[in-house]
Amino acid sequence: LHRVLDSPYSDEYTIEFVRIVLDRAPEQAKIRRRFDSALPIHLVFNFRHGHSVEVMRLVHNAYPDAVFVAMNHNHIMVQDFMKYCLIHSSNECRSRTDEILSDSFVSSVSFALDLFPGCSVTVDIIGSLRLLWEMPCYNQQGYCWHSNLSKLTEKIIYSRFIAFHGKGKAKDYQPLHALLSEGRNLFNNTQLREYYFGKYLAECASRVDHHGRSLLVIALEQGYCWEPIIKELYEAFPAFVTVVDPLTGLYPFMIAAQSGVFFKDDKVYLEQRLDTVYSILRRDSFASKMSLQNSATSQWINFLTDENIILRRIARESEALQNENERLKREVALLTERCFSSKNST
């Protein structure tokens, strides 16, 4: 069994051989190879062999606990499989699109994640997903892999949710909430954002996750700014802008101000966060009036004021309003003058 699984035989031959061997001698699935302590399932999850899901399933069913058995280098093979599939492959993704987003690749990764969801949090899968979404999803023949990429993304995000919260929370899984929780580097990708907003936003905008948190609060906590993320979430369900977050006890604008404090050295981002706080305050004046008595809120406002950011913003708006006021005065004066001139000539 080791010899066949470690050799480049055709998939049809391998499936038939593995089925016959395990039917007649199922104990073969528990035998370790002498020089590296490898079980048959370790060879199945060796990416370079390219075994199909059917072969994986046959070997796994013969010895399910083998998934959690480490080789002599103390690595669980499914983790190595995920690392090679998504970390190593994403580094060469532009030249290997057909392989990385093929049906067999997505099926193999999905099967591995079903067996061991924890491997989705032991490697930098989110960074790999971000790279995959940034590359063109068309091969030389013009075939689009977008469907497989979206399936792969959803499977990974779901597996990470199960790994963090347990299978008992599977019924509470909200795809868009889970995606936003992965951080702003992922969802700042325009292609990914447009796809998942188009697919889930109308359905999920009014929902909360298993902690009772809204999409708006999750996005603000992850550092997203008003344009384009927060604005679209607000417009999808404006009521959440007035709701206190049950996990932190903070209003949305307070969460936006809080996350800005941790990026005080990034002036551009701090300006964007201020714009986010300001935009939310204009849409939730009641919460802002009630919350300004809160000492934590005062601390954030003082920080922003010390940086002169709010003052500059107010000064710019004031100057713009004054200029508009002057323009309207000149226009009224001109219209009045024309009106009197017309009467005099008549």
Short mmCIF file of C-alpha atoms in Angstrom, two decimals:
data_model
loop_
_atom_site.label_atom_id
_atom_site.label_comp_id
_atom_site.label_asym_id
_atom_site.label_seq_id
_atom_site.Cartn_x
_atom_site.Cartn_y
_atom_site.Cartn_z
CA LEU A 1 0.00 0.00 0.00
CA HIS A 2 2.85 2.40 0.81
CA ARG A 3 4.56 1.61 -2.47
CA VAL A 4 1.46 2.28 -4.57
CA LEU A 5 0.51 5.48 -2.76
CA ASP A 6 4.08 6.76 -3.11
CA SER A 7 4.21 6.10 -6.87
CA PRO A 8 2.82 8.03 -9.86
CA TYR A 9 0.24 5.45 -10.92
CA SER A 10 -2.95 6.50 -12.66
CA ASP A 11 -5.81 7.49 -10.41
CA GLU A 12 -8.08 4.71 -11.68
CA TYR A 13 -5.43 2.06 -10.94
CA THR A 14 -4.69 3.52 -7.50
CA ILE A 15 -8.35 3.64 -6.47
CA GLU A 16 -8.96 0.03 -7.51
CA PHE A 17 -5.76 -1.24 -5.87
CA VAL A 18 -6.38 0.61 -2.59
CA ARG A 19 -9.96 -0.65 -2.46
CA ILE A 20 -8.89 -4.29 -2.94
CA VAL A 21 -6.01 -4.11 -0.41
CA LEU A 22 -8.08 -2.46 2.32
CA ASP A 23 -11.00 -4.84 1.76
CA ARG A 24 -8.73 -7.86 2.25
CA ALA A 25 -6.29 -6.41 4.82
CA PRO A 26 -7.65 -3.26 6.50
CA GLU A 27 -4.79 -3.38 9.02
CA GLN A 28 -2.52 -2.13 6.23
CA ALA A 29 -3.84 1.39 6.96
CA LYS A 30 -2.18 1.27 10.41
CA ILE A 31 1.29 0.12 9.32
CA ARG A 32 4.07 2.73 9.57
CA ARG A 33 6.89 2.96 7.06
CA ARG A 34 10.21 2.17 8.74
CA PHE A 35 12.44 5.11 7.76
CA ASP A 36 10.02 8.01 8.36
CA SER A 37 7.13 6.48 10.39
CA ALA A 38 4.69 7.41 7.64
CA LEU A 39 1.23 5.88 7.63
CA PRO A 40 -0.60 5.38 4.31
CA ILE A 41 -2.69 8.47 5.00
CA HIS A 42 0.49 10.56 5.22
CA LEU A 43 1.29 9.56 1.63
CA VAL A 44 -2.25 10.30 0.56
CA PHE A 45 -1.90 13.86 1.82
CA ASN A 46 1.41 14.39 0.08
CA PHE A 47 0.51 17.09 -2.42
CA ARG A 48 3.07 16.09 -5.05
CA HIS A 49 1.32 12.74 -5.57
CA GLY A 50 -1.94 14.43 -6.50
CA HIS A 51 -4.23 11.74 -5.12
CA SER A 52 -7.94 12.18 -5.70
CA VAL A 53 -10.53 12.66 -2.99
CA GLU A 54 -11.71 9.08 -3.55
CA VAL A 55 -8.28 7.71 -2.59
CA MET A 56 -8.18 10.02 0.43
CA ARG A 57 -11.61 8.83 1.51
CA LEU A 58 -10.75 5.11 1.17
CA VAL A 59 -7.57 5.38 3.25
CA HIS A 60 -9.16 7.65 5.85
CA ASN A 61 -12.18 5.38 6.34
CA ALA A 62 -9.87 2.45 7.01
CA TYR A 63 -8.13 4.31 9.87
CA PRO A 64 -9.87 7.64 10.73
CA ASP A 65 -7.62 8.46 13.70
CA ALA A 66 -4.57 8.47 11.42
CA VAL A 67 -5.34 12.11 10.57
CA PHE A 68 -4.14 13.12 14.03
CA VAL A 69 -1.00 10.94 14.02
CA ALA A 70 2.26 12.82 13.46
CA MET A 71 5.21 11.63 11.41
CA ASN A 72 8.73 11.54 12.82
CA HIS A 73 9.10 15.32 12.31
CA ASN A 74 6.15 15.89 14.68
CA HIS A 75 3.98 17.40 11.94
CA ILE A 76 0.45 16.32 11.26
CA MET A 77 0.38 15.62 7.53
CA VAL A 78 -2.88 17.44 6.89
CA GLN A 79 -1.26 20.64 8.16
CA ASP A 80 1.68 20.14 5.82
CA PHE A 81 -0.76 19.42 3.01
CA MET A 82 -2.60 22.70 3.63
CA LYS A 83 0.66 24.60 3.88
CA TYR A 84 1.88 23.26 0.56
CA CYS A 85 -1.48 23.69 -1.15
CA LEU A 86 -2.12 27.26 -0.13
CA ILE A 87 1.13 28.83 1.09
CA HIS A 88 3.61 27.35 -1.37
CA SER A 89 1.15 27.34 -4.26
CA SER A 90 0.03 30.94 -3.77
CA ASN A 91 3.64 32.12 -4.14
CA GLU A 92 3.58 30.71 -7.67
CA CYS A 93 -0.11 31.29 -8.25
CA ARG A 94 0.20 33.39 -11.39
CA SER A 95 1.90 30.58 -13.28
CA ARG A 96 -0.14 27.74 -11.79
CA THR A 97 -3.73 28.98 -11.90
CA ASP A 98 -5.02 25.87 -13.67
CA GLU A 99 -3.61 23.62 -10.94
CA ILE A 100 -4.39 25.75 -7.89
CA LEU A 101 -8.03 26.45 -8.75
CA SER A 102 -8.83 23.16 -10.47
CA ASP A 103 -11.79 21.05 -9.38
CA SER A 104 -9.52 18.36 -7.93
CA PHE A 105 -7.49 20.92 -5.94
CA VAL A 106 -10.57 22.50 -4.37
CA SER A 107 -12.07 19.08 -3.62
CA SER A 108 -8.86 17.87 -1.97
CA VAL A 109 -8.52 20.97 0.20
CA SER A 110 -12.20 20.80 1.16
CA PHE A 111 -11.84 17.15 2.16
CA ALA A 112 -8.77 17.92 4.27
CA LEU A 113 -10.59 20.77 6.01
CA ASP A 114 -13.57 18.52 6.75
CA LEU A 115 -11.26 16.01 8.41
CA PHE A 116 -9.19 18.52 10.36
CA PRO A 117 -10.65 22.07 10.52
CA GLY A 118 -7.84 23.09 12.87
CA CYS A 119 -5.32 23.09 10.02
CA SER A 120 -7.01 26.22 8.68
CA VAL A 121 -5.67 28.26 11.61
CA THR A 122 -2.15 26.83 11.84
CA VAL A 123 -0.89 28.36 8.59
CA ASP A 124 -1.34 31.78 6.96
CA ILE A 125 -4.28 30.74 4.82
CA ILE A 126 -5.86 34.22 4.83
CA GLY A 127 -2.72 35.73 3.29
CA SER A 128 -2.83 33.07 0.59
CA LEU A 129 -6.49 33.74 -0.12
CA ARG A 130 -5.75 37.43 -0.51
CA LEU A 131 -3.06 36.63 -3.09
CA LEU A 132 -5.38 34.28 -4.96
CA TRP A 133 -8.13 36.92 -5.15
CA GLU A 134 -5.64 39.47 -6.51
CA MET A 135 -4.64 37.34 -9.48
CA PRO A 136 -6.61 37.00 -12.75
CA CYS A 137 -9.03 34.07 -12.54
CA TYR A 138 -8.80 33.14 -16.23
CA ASN A 139 -6.50 30.60 -17.84
CA GLN A 140 -5.05 30.81 -21.34
CA GLN A 141 -8.18 29.26 -22.82
CA GLY A 142 -10.35 31.91 -21.18
CA TYR A 143 -11.91 29.56 -18.60
CA CYS A 144 -12.95 31.35 -15.41
CA TRP A 145 -11.96 29.81 -12.06
CA HIS A 146 -13.97 32.36 -10.08
CA SER A 147 -16.52 29.77 -8.95
CA ASN A 148 -13.82 27.47 -7.56
CA LEU A 149 -12.07 30.36 -5.83
CA SER A 150 -15.29 31.41 -4.10
CA LYS A 151 -15.95 27.79 -3.04
CA LEU A 152 -12.43 27.52 -1.66
CA THR A 153 -12.75 30.81 0.22
CA GLU A 154 -16.07 29.92 1.81
CA LYS A 155 -14.82 26.48 2.83
CA ILE A 156 -11.72 27.95 4.49
CA ILE A 157 -13.65 30.67 6.32
CA TYR A 158 -16.20 28.12 7.56
CA SER A 159 -13.42 25.76 8.74
CA ARG A 160 -11.75 28.60 10.65
CA PHE A 161 -15.07 29.40 12.33
CA ILE A 162 -15.47 25.74 13.38
CA ALA A 163 -11.85 25.57 14.56
CA PHE A 164 -12.28 28.66 16.76
CA HIS A 165 -15.81 28.06 18.07
CA GLY A 166 -16.41 24.31 17.78
CA LYS A 167 -18.85 22.26 15.73
CA GLY A 168 -21.59 23.02 18.24
CA LYS A 169 -21.68 26.59 16.91
CA ALA A 170 -22.01 25.55 13.27
CA LYS A 171 -25.67 26.60 13.18
CA ASP A 172 -24.64 30.14 14.19
CA TYR A 173 -22.26 30.55 11.25
CA GLN A 174 -22.85 33.73 9.24
CA PRO A 175 -20.63 33.86 6.12
CA LEU A 176 -20.35 37.63 5.79
CA HIS A 177 -19.79 38.15 9.52
CA ALA A 178 -17.04 35.54 9.47
CA LEU A 179 -15.38 37.07 6.40
CA LEU A 180 -15.33 40.55 7.91
CA SER A 181 -13.84 39.16 11.11
CA GLU A 182 -10.73 38.04 9.21
CA GLY A 183 -9.30 41.57 9.00
CA ARG A 184 -9.24 44.48 6.60
CA ASN A 185 -6.41 43.17 4.41
CA LEU A 186 -8.70 40.47 3.05
CA PHE A 187 -11.90 42.44 2.51
CA ASN A 188 -10.18 45.48 1.05
CA ASN A 189 -9.85 43.41 -2.13
CA THR A 190 -12.38 44.96 -4.51
CA GLN A 191 -13.17 41.75 -6.38
CA LEU A 192 -13.78 39.75 -3.21
CA ARG A 193 -15.81 42.55 -1.60
CA GLU A 194 -18.07 43.05 -4.61
CA TYR A 195 -18.68 39.32 -4.92
CA TYR A 196 -19.58 38.67 -1.27
CA PHE A 197 -21.52 41.91 -0.77
CA GLY A 198 -23.51 41.08 -3.87
CA LYS A 199 -24.13 37.53 -2.66
CA TYR A 200 -24.77 37.99 1.07
CA LEU A 201 -25.26 41.64 2.07
CA ALA A 202 -29.00 41.87 1.44
CA GLU A 203 -29.51 38.63 3.38
CA CYS A 204 -27.07 39.25 6.27
CA ALA A 205 -27.26 43.03 6.78
CA SER A 206 -29.98 42.83 9.45
CA ARG A 207 -28.52 39.77 11.22
CA VAL A 208 -26.16 39.48 14.18
CA ASP A 209 -23.55 36.81 14.86
CA HIS A 210 -23.45 34.35 17.78
CA HIS A 211 -22.20 37.17 20.05
CA GLY A 212 -25.07 39.46 19.00
CA ARG A 213 -22.73 41.70 16.99
CA SER A 214 -23.72 43.40 13.75
CA LEU A 215 -21.73 43.58 10.51
CA LEU A 216 -21.20 47.30 11.14
CA VAL A 217 -19.56 46.75 14.53
CA ILE A 218 -17.38 43.88 13.28
CA ALA A 219 -16.16 45.90 10.32
CA LEU A 220 -15.39 48.94 12.49
CA GLU A 221 -13.45 46.82 14.99
CA GLN A 222 -11.38 45.32 12.17
CA GLY A 223 -10.34 48.80 11.08
CA TYR A 224 -12.43 49.31 7.95
CA CYS A 225 -13.13 52.92 6.98
CA TRP A 226 -16.23 54.76 5.82
CA GLU A 227 -15.39 54.49 2.13
CA PRO A 228 -16.28 52.00 0.77
CA ILE A 229 -17.02 49.36 3.44
CA ILE A 230 -18.78 51.09 6.35
CA LYS A 231 -20.92 53.31 4.15
CA GLU A 232 -22.29 50.33 2.25
CA LEU A 233 -23.00 48.40 5.47
CA TYR A 234 -24.76 51.44 6.93
CA GLU A 235 -26.91 51.93 3.86
CA ALA A 236 -27.85 48.24 3.86
CA PHE A 237 -29.24 48.47 7.42
CA PRO A 238 -29.01 51.97 9.01
CA ALA A 239 -30.60 50.95 12.34
CA PHE A 240 -27.41 49.33 13.64
CA VAL A 241 -25.62 52.70 13.81
CA THR A 242 -27.62 53.47 16.99
CA VAL A 243 -27.19 50.04 18.64
CA VAL A 244 -24.69 49.47 21.45
CA ASP A 245 -22.31 46.57 20.83
CA PRO A 246 -23.25 43.83 23.37
CA LEU A 247 -19.67 42.56 23.63
CA THR A 248 -17.96 45.87 24.45
CA GLY A 249 -20.84 48.11 25.55
CA LEU A 250 -19.69 50.75 23.03
CA TYR A 251 -21.54 52.65 20.33
CA PRO A 252 -20.32 52.13 16.74
CA PHE A 253 -18.67 55.56 16.55
CA MET A 254 -16.76 54.80 19.77
CA ILE A 255 -15.42 51.55 18.33
CA ALA A 256 -14.32 53.46 15.22
CA ALA A 257 -12.53 56.05 17.39
CA GLN A 258 -10.94 53.38 19.54
CA SER A 259 -9.34 51.51 16.65
CA GLY A 260 -7.92 54.78 15.33
CA VAL A 261 -5.88 55.26 18.52
CA PHE A 262 -3.73 52.23 17.68
CA PHE A 263 -2.62 53.76 14.36
CA LYS A 264 -1.45 57.16 15.60
CA ASP A 265 1.71 56.97 13.45
CA ASP A 266 -0.26 56.45 10.24
CA LYS A 267 -1.61 59.94 9.51
CA VAL A 268 -3.40 58.95 6.31
CA TYR A 269 -5.23 56.08 7.98
CA LEU A 270 -5.98 58.24 11.01
CA GLU A 271 -7.61 60.81 8.75
CA GLN A 272 -9.72 58.04 7.20
CA ARG A 273 -10.73 56.80 10.65
CA LEU A 274 -11.68 60.32 11.67
CA ASP A 275 -13.83 60.57 8.57
CA THR A 276 -15.47 57.31 9.63
CA VAL A 277 -16.13 58.58 13.18
CA TYR A 278 -17.44 61.89 11.87
CA SER A 279 -19.73 60.23 9.31
CA ILE A 280 -21.22 57.92 11.95
CA LEU A 281 -21.71 60.80 14.42
CA ARG A 282 -23.65 62.78 11.84
CA ARG A 283 -25.98 59.80 11.43
CA ASP A 284 -26.30 59.04 15.15
CA SER A 285 -26.48 62.35 16.99
CA PHE A 286 -28.48 60.89 19.90
CA ALA A 287 -25.82 58.29 20.69
CA SER A 288 -23.04 60.85 20.45
CA LYS A 289 -24.82 63.24 22.86
CA MET A 290 -25.48 60.46 25.35
CA SER A 291 -21.96 59.05 25.04
CA LEU A 292 -19.87 62.19 25.34
CA GLN A 293 -20.30 61.91 29.12
CA ASN A 294 -18.45 58.59 28.96
CA SER A 295 -14.83 59.03 30.13
CA ALA A 296 -13.48 56.57 27.53
CA THR A 297 -15.15 58.50 24.74
CA SER A 298 -13.73 61.75 26.06
CA GLN A 299 -10.28 60.20 26.04
CA TRP A 300 -10.58 59.24 22.36
CA ILE A 301 -11.98 62.64 21.43
CA ASN A 302 -9.15 64.35 23.35
CA PHE A 303 -6.59 62.22 21.52
CA LEU A 304 -8.00 63.20 18.16
CA THR A 305 -8.23 66.83 19.22
CA ASP A 306 -4.64 66.85 20.43
CA GLU A 307 -3.64 65.73 16.96
CA ASN A 308 -5.62 68.72 15.56
CA ILE A 309 -7.42 66.41 13.16
CA ILE A 310 -10.98 67.21 14.21
CA LEU A 311 -10.18 70.92 14.29
CA ARG A 312 -8.78 70.79 10.76
CA ARG A 313 -11.85 68.88 9.57
CA ILE A 314 -14.23 71.41 11.13
CA ALA A 315 -12.16 74.30 9.75
CA ARG A 316 -12.31 72.84 6.24
CA GLU A 317 -16.07 72.35 6.44
CA SER A 318 -16.54 75.83 7.88
CA GLU A 319 -14.47 77.38 5.10
CA ALA A 320 -16.39 75.44 2.47
CA LEU A 321 -19.72 76.56 3.93
CA GLN A 322 -18.55 80.19 4.07
CA ASN A 323 -17.43 80.04 0.45
CA GLU A 324 -20.77 78.56 -0.56
CA ASN A 325 -22.58 81.23 1.43
CA GLU A 326 -20.59 83.98 -0.29
CA ARG A 327 -21.30 82.45 -3.69
CA LEU A 328 -25.04 82.37 -2.98
CA LYS A 329 -24.95 86.00 -1.79
CA ARG A 330 -23.25 87.09 -5.01
CA GLU A 331 -25.77 85.12 -7.06
CA VAL A 332 -28.73 86.71 -5.21
CA ALA A 333 -27.22 90.17 -5.63
CA LEU A 334 -26.71 89.59 -9.35
CA LEU A 335 -30.27 88.32 -9.82
CA THR A 336 -31.64 91.30 -7.83
CA GLU A 337 -29.65 93.75 -9.96
CA ARG A 338 -30.90 92.13 -13.16
CA CYS A 339 -34.46 92.27 -11.88
CA PHE A 340 -34.28 96.03 -11.13
CA SER A 341 -32.53 96.71 -14.44
CA SER A 342 -35.29 94.88 -16.27
CA LYS A 343 -37.98 96.91 -14.46
CA ASN A 344 -36.24 100.22 -15.16
CA SER A 345 -35.85 99.45 -18.84
CA THR A 346 -39.50 98.51 -19.04
#
